[in-house]
């Protein structure tokens, strides 16, 4: 792939292939792609970055997608993709840096364009880049089980392989960061770069630990030589420490061929050779004929006397030779013994030295083991703290979820309560309708009873009338009978009247029949009326029973609804009380946490201003008033808990914030007000806890009173008013005039300083000669150039301020604009004062140097201080300016001119100092050895005294800068702005 990018001068083919790969579905494939793409960005063609920038958003989306997986390669792919995106953004913003980050010091200076602002921004971007590299490093190591040999397994090597590219990047980034920080410390005050130093120290510790852990892995030992960082980080406050910095170099060795197999010694051949050597030696001493056939005695038995004598003489000669050889062998043995004894003594000495070294190694090993145990304990403590932090976050998240659930439940209960109220209204309406129906039934019943009574009365009247008619008929019948008897009595006496009486009787009988039929019809009508009355009674009884049953059912439903409503009301009250108790407990925990942090040593370094404390106290007092109103509403109506809970949470937050701010303010206050303020904060926390505890108890919730908390907040506010700075109050309507006055005073101070420098230069030319005149002219000339550059910068700053006021004030006046932006205006005033004061002090220092009463160092310090003051004026002027403004460009050019003039003053001062020191060189021609030794000892004593004094002055300078920063923060209200 790398060769292909150089061949086609781009990465189009690479991305056309990558787009067809399932990177979103296979985590291991995505991890391999990140590794290859990282190598392409480092070693591929320079156009790879241009062709890859268009896919930056796709890589970001893929990173977010893989970030949802908490196991396996998901988190690794997410962090690696973020690193690649950061790398592309860095190289896009800084095209001077190649993909492999290899640059010389000259190229690094050219990348910053010799502008301190560019170097400052470049350092921040390198910190961000290195932070992403370290995150990937730590994530890979945390995903591996370091208790096993993971570097020799395929899975472990798959995760460790991309770290080679990360190590190469980290070594260069660390080196460039160190060099840039030294450069920044030579141009800017140390307090301005405190954040840079803290961030570098944190990354230095992480990188050192990761390099050390990586160098112990077997996988990296054969592929890359990892450098080790120094024991202590560089001291940027000491400029000479740059010469002690050694750039870390990563070495990738060439792959060594496998060693050839060593020849194996043939033991059998060695034994045979030694045996043959022994036989040859035996033949040389005793003769070969003897060893050839030792049991052949024929030649000896047949030997004559001369042969025996010759043999004896030969044997004697051989014996003498053997004795001489034995003596030589003994002498050589003695010499060998002496040599061996000497060698043995040397070996014993070496053994003793090795034992000493071994003891030292053991001691060092014990020390390292103890340090390792301590580091393990620290790591365990850190892990415990992380676990506790995770548990606290989990509990907080659970509490938030519980609060949201309780809030949803409360909303649901409120909705149910509203539904029940509506249902209750409907039931009440139904009961009213039923009661109206019952009233109608009762009215119909009364009407039926009245009609029945009327019918009964009519029937009684008719029956009485009929009874009277019947009685009349009976009486008439009796009278008729009497008359009949009279007629019968008289019938006999009168026969003539017999016919008349018979016809009359017949008429009476017919009338009687008619009356009988009428009586029968009347009886039938009576029976019909009685049947109708009975039917009406039955209907009335049935309607009464049905109405009674329906009324009982409605009453039963009403009682059920009332019981359900009471149960729901009780449940709602319980839920509301539980919700109130849970919120009060959480608020109590928050206040207890704030009280605990008052005694925490880690909180002792926090500081705050009285203005910020007063704002927090005012907000807390207003919240207490709202809480009191919500509490009274809750006591009058239990359903109003919804307005009490937000006030309770805000109360706990603001009270905790007030306690912490009060503690921070007490750290910078005098002792007596600080003690009173801290004691009052503790009392306020105790009263708040008492109030919250009372809210949790149903028996004391009515008697809970937050008036003591209000009183404590009032006393805290009174103490804060005492601690407010009194000398910095300026009316806002006077700020505009004050800005113009300060800028005019600054311009006048610069003109006065320029005139004094010209006057001093004239005096020096009139009264000095030689080297002194040359030095004074050079120094005063550079000071004149600096004053001119500062004058140009002040004019550019005025123009830019005028443009800012004209563009931002609208219809308002410039004074109103300055009053509206009071913080910005106060910054301009402070910067103008600093520039005018610096110009005056530098002129005084130059005057003393020209007169021979001052030091060159004082002049250099004054020039650097006035450069820092002008940088403050530039920063205060351009904070509200438009980035495309021409006046802003002029101001930046003037700022660069001031920096160059300051460098010229420092250079001319150093050159003059070196000339004066060369002129005042010592003469050693007339000094003796004893005098030189004495002066050497005096010089050593003076060096030690000066070094001690230098250390004390540096400590004093650090304390002065710290106190200046605190006083400036209180004066400018930095804490309140923060």
Short mmCIF file of N, CA and C in Angstrom, two decimals, residues 396-475:
data_model
loop_
_atom_site.label_atom_id
_atom_site.label_comp_id
_atom_site.label_asym_id
_atom_site.label_seq_id
_atom_site.Cartn_x
_atom_site.Cartn_y
_atom_site.Cartn_z
N UNK A 396 -25.25 7.97 41.76
CA UNK A 396 -25.84 9.24 41.34
C UNK A 396 -26.76 9.05 40.15
N UNK A 397 -26.29 8.21 39.19
CA UNK A 397 -27.15 7.94 38.03
C UNK A 397 -28.42 7.21 38.45
N UNK A 398 -28.25 6.24 39.41
CA UNK A 398 -29.43 5.53 39.89
C UNK A 398 -30.39 6.47 40.61
N UNK A 399 -29.81 7.39 41.40
CA UNK A 399 -30.67 8.37 42.09
C UNK A 399 -31.39 9.26 41.09
N UNK A 400 -30.64 9.65 40.03
CA UNK A 400 -31.30 10.47 39.01
C UNK A 400 -32.42 9.70 38.33
N UNK A 401 -32.13 8.41 38.00
CA UNK A 401 -33.18 7.59 37.39
C UNK A 401 -34.36 7.43 38.35
N UNK A 402 -34.02 7.20 39.63
CA UNK A 402 -35.10 7.04 40.61
C UNK A 402 -35.90 8.32 40.73
N UNK A 403 -35.18 9.46 40.71
CA UNK A 403 -35.89 10.74 40.80
C UNK A 403 -36.79 10.93 39.59
N UNK A 404 -36.26 10.57 38.38
CA UNK A 404 -37.09 10.70 37.19
C UNK A 404 -38.30 9.77 37.24
N UNK A 405 -38.05 8.52 37.75
CA UNK A 405 -39.17 7.58 37.88
C UNK A 405 -40.21 8.10 38.88
N UNK A 406 -39.70 8.65 40.02
CA UNK A 406 -40.63 9.19 41.01
C UNK A 406 -41.40 10.38 40.43
N UNK A 407 -40.68 11.16 39.63
CA UNK A 407 -41.35 12.29 39.01
C UNK A 407 -42.42 11.82 38.04
N UNK A 408 -42.09 10.76 37.24
CA UNK A 408 -43.09 10.20 36.33
C UNK A 408 -44.26 9.61 37.12
N UNK A 409 -43.91 8.90 38.23
CA UNK A 409 -44.98 8.31 39.05
C UNK A 409 -45.86 9.40 39.65
N UNK A 410 -45.20 10.48 40.07
CA UNK A 410 -45.98 11.58 40.63
C UNK A 410 -46.90 12.18 39.58
N UNK A 411 -46.39 12.35 38.36
CA UNK A 411 -47.23 12.86 37.27
C UNK A 411 -48.39 11.92 37.00
N UNK A 412 -48.06 10.61 37.02
CA UNK A 412 -49.13 9.63 36.80
C UNK A 412 -50.18 9.69 37.92
N UNK A 413 -49.70 9.84 39.18
CA UNK A 413 -50.65 9.94 40.29
C UNK A 413 -51.49 11.20 40.18
N UNK A 414 -50.85 12.30 39.77
CA UNK A 414 -51.63 13.53 39.58
C UNK A 414 -52.69 13.34 38.50
N UNK A 415 -52.28 12.65 37.40
CA UNK A 415 -53.25 12.39 36.33
C UNK A 415 -54.39 11.50 36.83
N UNK A 416 -54.00 10.42 37.59
CA UNK A 416 -55.03 9.53 38.15
C UNK A 416 -55.95 10.29 39.11
N UNK A 417 -55.31 11.19 39.90
CA UNK A 417 -56.13 11.98 40.83
C UNK A 417 -57.12 12.86 40.06
N UNK A 418 -56.65 13.45 38.96
CA UNK A 418 -57.56 14.28 38.15
C UNK A 418 -58.67 13.42 37.54
N UNK A 419 -58.29 12.20 37.07
CA UNK A 419 -59.31 11.30 36.52
C UNK A 419 -60.34 10.92 37.58
N UNK A 420 -59.84 10.63 38.79
CA UNK A 420 -60.75 10.26 39.87
C UNK A 420 -61.68 11.42 40.25
N UNK A 421 -61.11 12.62 40.21
CA UNK A 421 -61.97 13.78 40.49
C UNK A 421 -63.07 13.91 39.44
N UNK A 422 -62.66 13.69 38.16
CA UNK A 422 -63.68 13.74 37.11
C UNK A 422 -64.71 12.64 37.30
N UNK A 423 -64.24 11.42 37.62
CA UNK A 423 -65.18 10.31 37.85
C UNK A 423 -66.08 10.61 39.05
N UNK A 424 -65.49 11.21 40.09
CA UNK A 424 -66.28 11.55 41.28
C UNK A 424 -67.38 12.55 40.91
N UNK A 425 -67.02 13.51 40.06
CA UNK A 425 -68.03 14.48 39.61
C UNK A 425 -69.14 13.79 38.83
N UNK A 426 -68.70 12.81 37.96
CA UNK A 426 -69.72 12.08 37.20
C UNK A 426 -70.63 11.27 38.11
N UNK A 427 -70.00 10.57 39.12
CA UNK A 427 -70.80 9.78 40.06
C UNK A 427 -71.75 10.68 40.86
N UNK A 428 -71.22 11.83 41.29
CA UNK A 428 -72.08 12.77 42.02
C UNK A 428 -73.25 13.22 41.16
N UNK A 429 -72.96 13.47 39.89
CA UNK A 429 -74.03 13.87 38.96
C UNK A 429 -75.07 12.76 38.82
N UNK A 430 -74.51 11.47 38.70
CA UNK A 430 -75.44 10.34 38.58
C UNK A 430 -76.29 10.19 39.85
N UNK A 431 -75.64 10.38 41.02
CA UNK A 431 -76.39 10.30 42.27
C UNK A 431 -77.46 11.38 42.32
N UNK A 432 -77.10 12.57 41.85
CA UNK A 432 -78.10 13.66 41.82
C UNK A 432 -79.26 13.30 40.91
N UNK A 433 -78.90 12.72 39.73
CA UNK A 433 -79.98 12.31 38.81
C UNK A 433 -80.83 11.23 39.45
N UNK A 434 -80.13 10.26 40.15
CA UNK A 434 -80.90 9.19 40.81
C UNK A 434 -81.80 9.74 41.90
N UNK A 435 -81.23 10.72 42.64
CA UNK A 435 -82.06 11.31 43.69
C UNK A 435 -83.25 12.06 43.08
N UNK A 436 -83.01 12.75 41.96
CA UNK A 436 -84.14 13.40 41.29
C UNK A 436 -85.17 12.38 40.82
N UNK A 437 -84.65 11.22 40.25
CA UNK A 437 -85.58 10.16 39.82
C UNK A 437 -86.36 9.61 41.01
N UNK A 438 -85.64 9.44 42.16
CA UNK A 438 -86.32 8.96 43.36
C UNK A 438 -87.40 9.95 43.81
N UNK A 439 -87.06 11.26 43.69
CA UNK A 439 -88.08 12.26 44.05
C UNK A 439 -89.29 12.20 43.12
N UNK A 440 -88.99 11.98 41.82
CA UNK A 440 -90.11 11.84 40.88
C UNK A 440 -90.98 10.63 41.23
N UNK A 441 -90.28 9.50 41.57
CA UNK A 441 -91.03 8.30 41.95
C UNK A 441 -91.89 8.56 43.18
N UNK A 442 -91.24 9.25 44.17
CA UNK A 442 -92.02 9.54 45.38
C UNK A 442 -93.22 10.44 45.07
N UNK A 443 -93.00 11.45 44.17
CA UNK A 443 -94.13 12.30 43.80
C UNK A 443 -95.21 11.50 43.08
N UNK A 444 -94.80 10.59 42.14
CA UNK A 444 -95.80 9.74 41.47
C UNK A 444 -96.51 8.86 42.48
N UNK A 445 -95.73 8.37 43.48
CA UNK A 445 -96.35 7.52 44.52
C UNK A 445 -97.40 8.30 45.30
N UNK A 446 -97.02 9.57 45.64
CA UNK A 446 -98.00 10.40 46.36
C UNK A 446 -99.23 10.68 45.51
N UNK A 447 -98.97 10.95 44.20
CA UNK A 447 -100.12 11.20 43.30
C UNK A 447 -101.01 9.97 43.21
N UNK A 448 -100.34 8.74 43.11
CA UNK A 448 -101.13 7.51 43.04
C UNK A 448 -101.92 7.31 44.35
N UNK A 449 -101.26 7.60 45.48
CA UNK A 449 -101.97 7.44 46.76
C UNK A 449 -103.14 8.42 46.83
N UNK A 450 -102.90 9.67 46.33
CA UNK A 450 -104.02 10.63 46.35
C UNK A 450 -105.17 10.19 45.44
N UNK A 451 -104.76 9.71 44.25
CA UNK A 451 -105.82 9.23 43.33
C UNK A 451 -106.55 8.03 43.93
N UNK A 452 -105.77 7.13 44.59
CA UNK A 452 -106.39 5.97 45.23
C UNK A 452 -107.33 6.40 46.34
N UNK A 453 -106.87 7.44 47.09
CA UNK A 453 -107.72 7.93 48.16
C UNK A 453 -109.00 8.52 47.59
N UNK A 454 -108.82 9.30 46.49
CA UNK A 454 -110.02 9.89 45.87
C UNK A 454 -110.96 8.79 45.35
N UNK A 455 -110.36 7.75 44.70
CA UNK A 455 -111.20 6.64 44.19
C UNK A 455 -111.89 5.92 45.35
N UNK A 456 -111.13 5.72 46.43
CA UNK A 456 -111.73 5.05 47.60
C UNK A 456 -112.88 5.86 48.17
N UNK A 457 -112.62 7.17 48.25
CA UNK A 457 -113.69 8.02 48.79
C UNK A 457 -114.92 8.01 47.87
N UNK A 458 -114.61 8.08 46.54
CA UNK A 458 -115.75 8.01 45.61
C UNK A 458 -116.50 6.69 45.75
N UNK A 459 -115.73 5.59 45.87
CA UNK A 459 -116.37 4.27 46.01
C UNK A 459 -117.16 4.20 47.30
N UNK A 460 -116.60 4.77 48.37
CA UNK A 460 -117.33 4.76 49.63
C UNK A 460 -118.62 5.58 49.52
N UNK A 461 -118.45 6.78 48.85
CA UNK A 461 -119.65 7.60 48.70
C UNK A 461 -120.70 6.85 47.86
N UNK A 462 -120.26 6.21 46.78
CA UNK A 462 -121.21 5.47 45.95
C UNK A 462 -121.82 4.31 46.73
N UNK A 463 -120.97 3.61 47.50
CA UNK A 463 -121.52 2.48 48.28
C UNK A 463 -122.51 2.98 49.34
N UNK A 464 -122.16 4.15 49.93
CA UNK A 464 -123.09 4.72 50.92
C UNK A 464 -124.41 5.11 50.24
N UNK A 465 -124.22 5.77 49.04
CA UNK A 465 -125.44 6.14 48.31
C UNK A 465 -126.26 4.91 47.95
N UNK A 466 -125.57 3.87 47.47
CA UNK A 466 -126.30 2.64 47.12
C UNK A 466 -126.93 2.01 48.36
N UNK A 467 -126.15 2.06 49.48
CA UNK A 467 -126.72 1.50 50.72
C UNK A 467 -127.95 2.29 51.15
N UNK A 468 -127.83 3.63 50.98
CA UNK A 468 -129.01 4.45 51.33
C UNK A 468 -130.18 4.13 50.41
N UNK A 469 -129.81 3.99 49.07
CA UNK A 469 -130.89 3.63 48.14
C UNK A 469 -131.48 2.28 48.49
N UNK A 470 -130.61 1.33 48.87
CA UNK A 470 -131.09 -0.01 49.24
C UNK A 470 -131.95 0.05 50.49
N UNK A 471 -131.47 0.89 51.43
CA UNK A 471 -132.28 1.03 52.65
C UNK A 471 -133.64 1.64 52.32
N UNK A 472 -133.54 2.63 51.39
CA UNK A 472 -134.81 3.25 50.98
C UNK A 472 -135.73 2.24 50.31
N UNK A 473 -135.09 1.45 49.45
CA UNK A 473 -135.86 0.40 48.80
C UNK A 473 -136.38 -0.60 49.81
N UNK A 474 -135.56 -0.93 50.77
CA UNK A 474 -136.03 -1.87 51.79
C UNK A 474 -137.19 -1.27 52.57
N UNK A 475 -136.99 0.03 52.91
CA UNK A 475 -138.09 0.65 53.66
C UNK A 475 -139.34 0.72 52.82
#
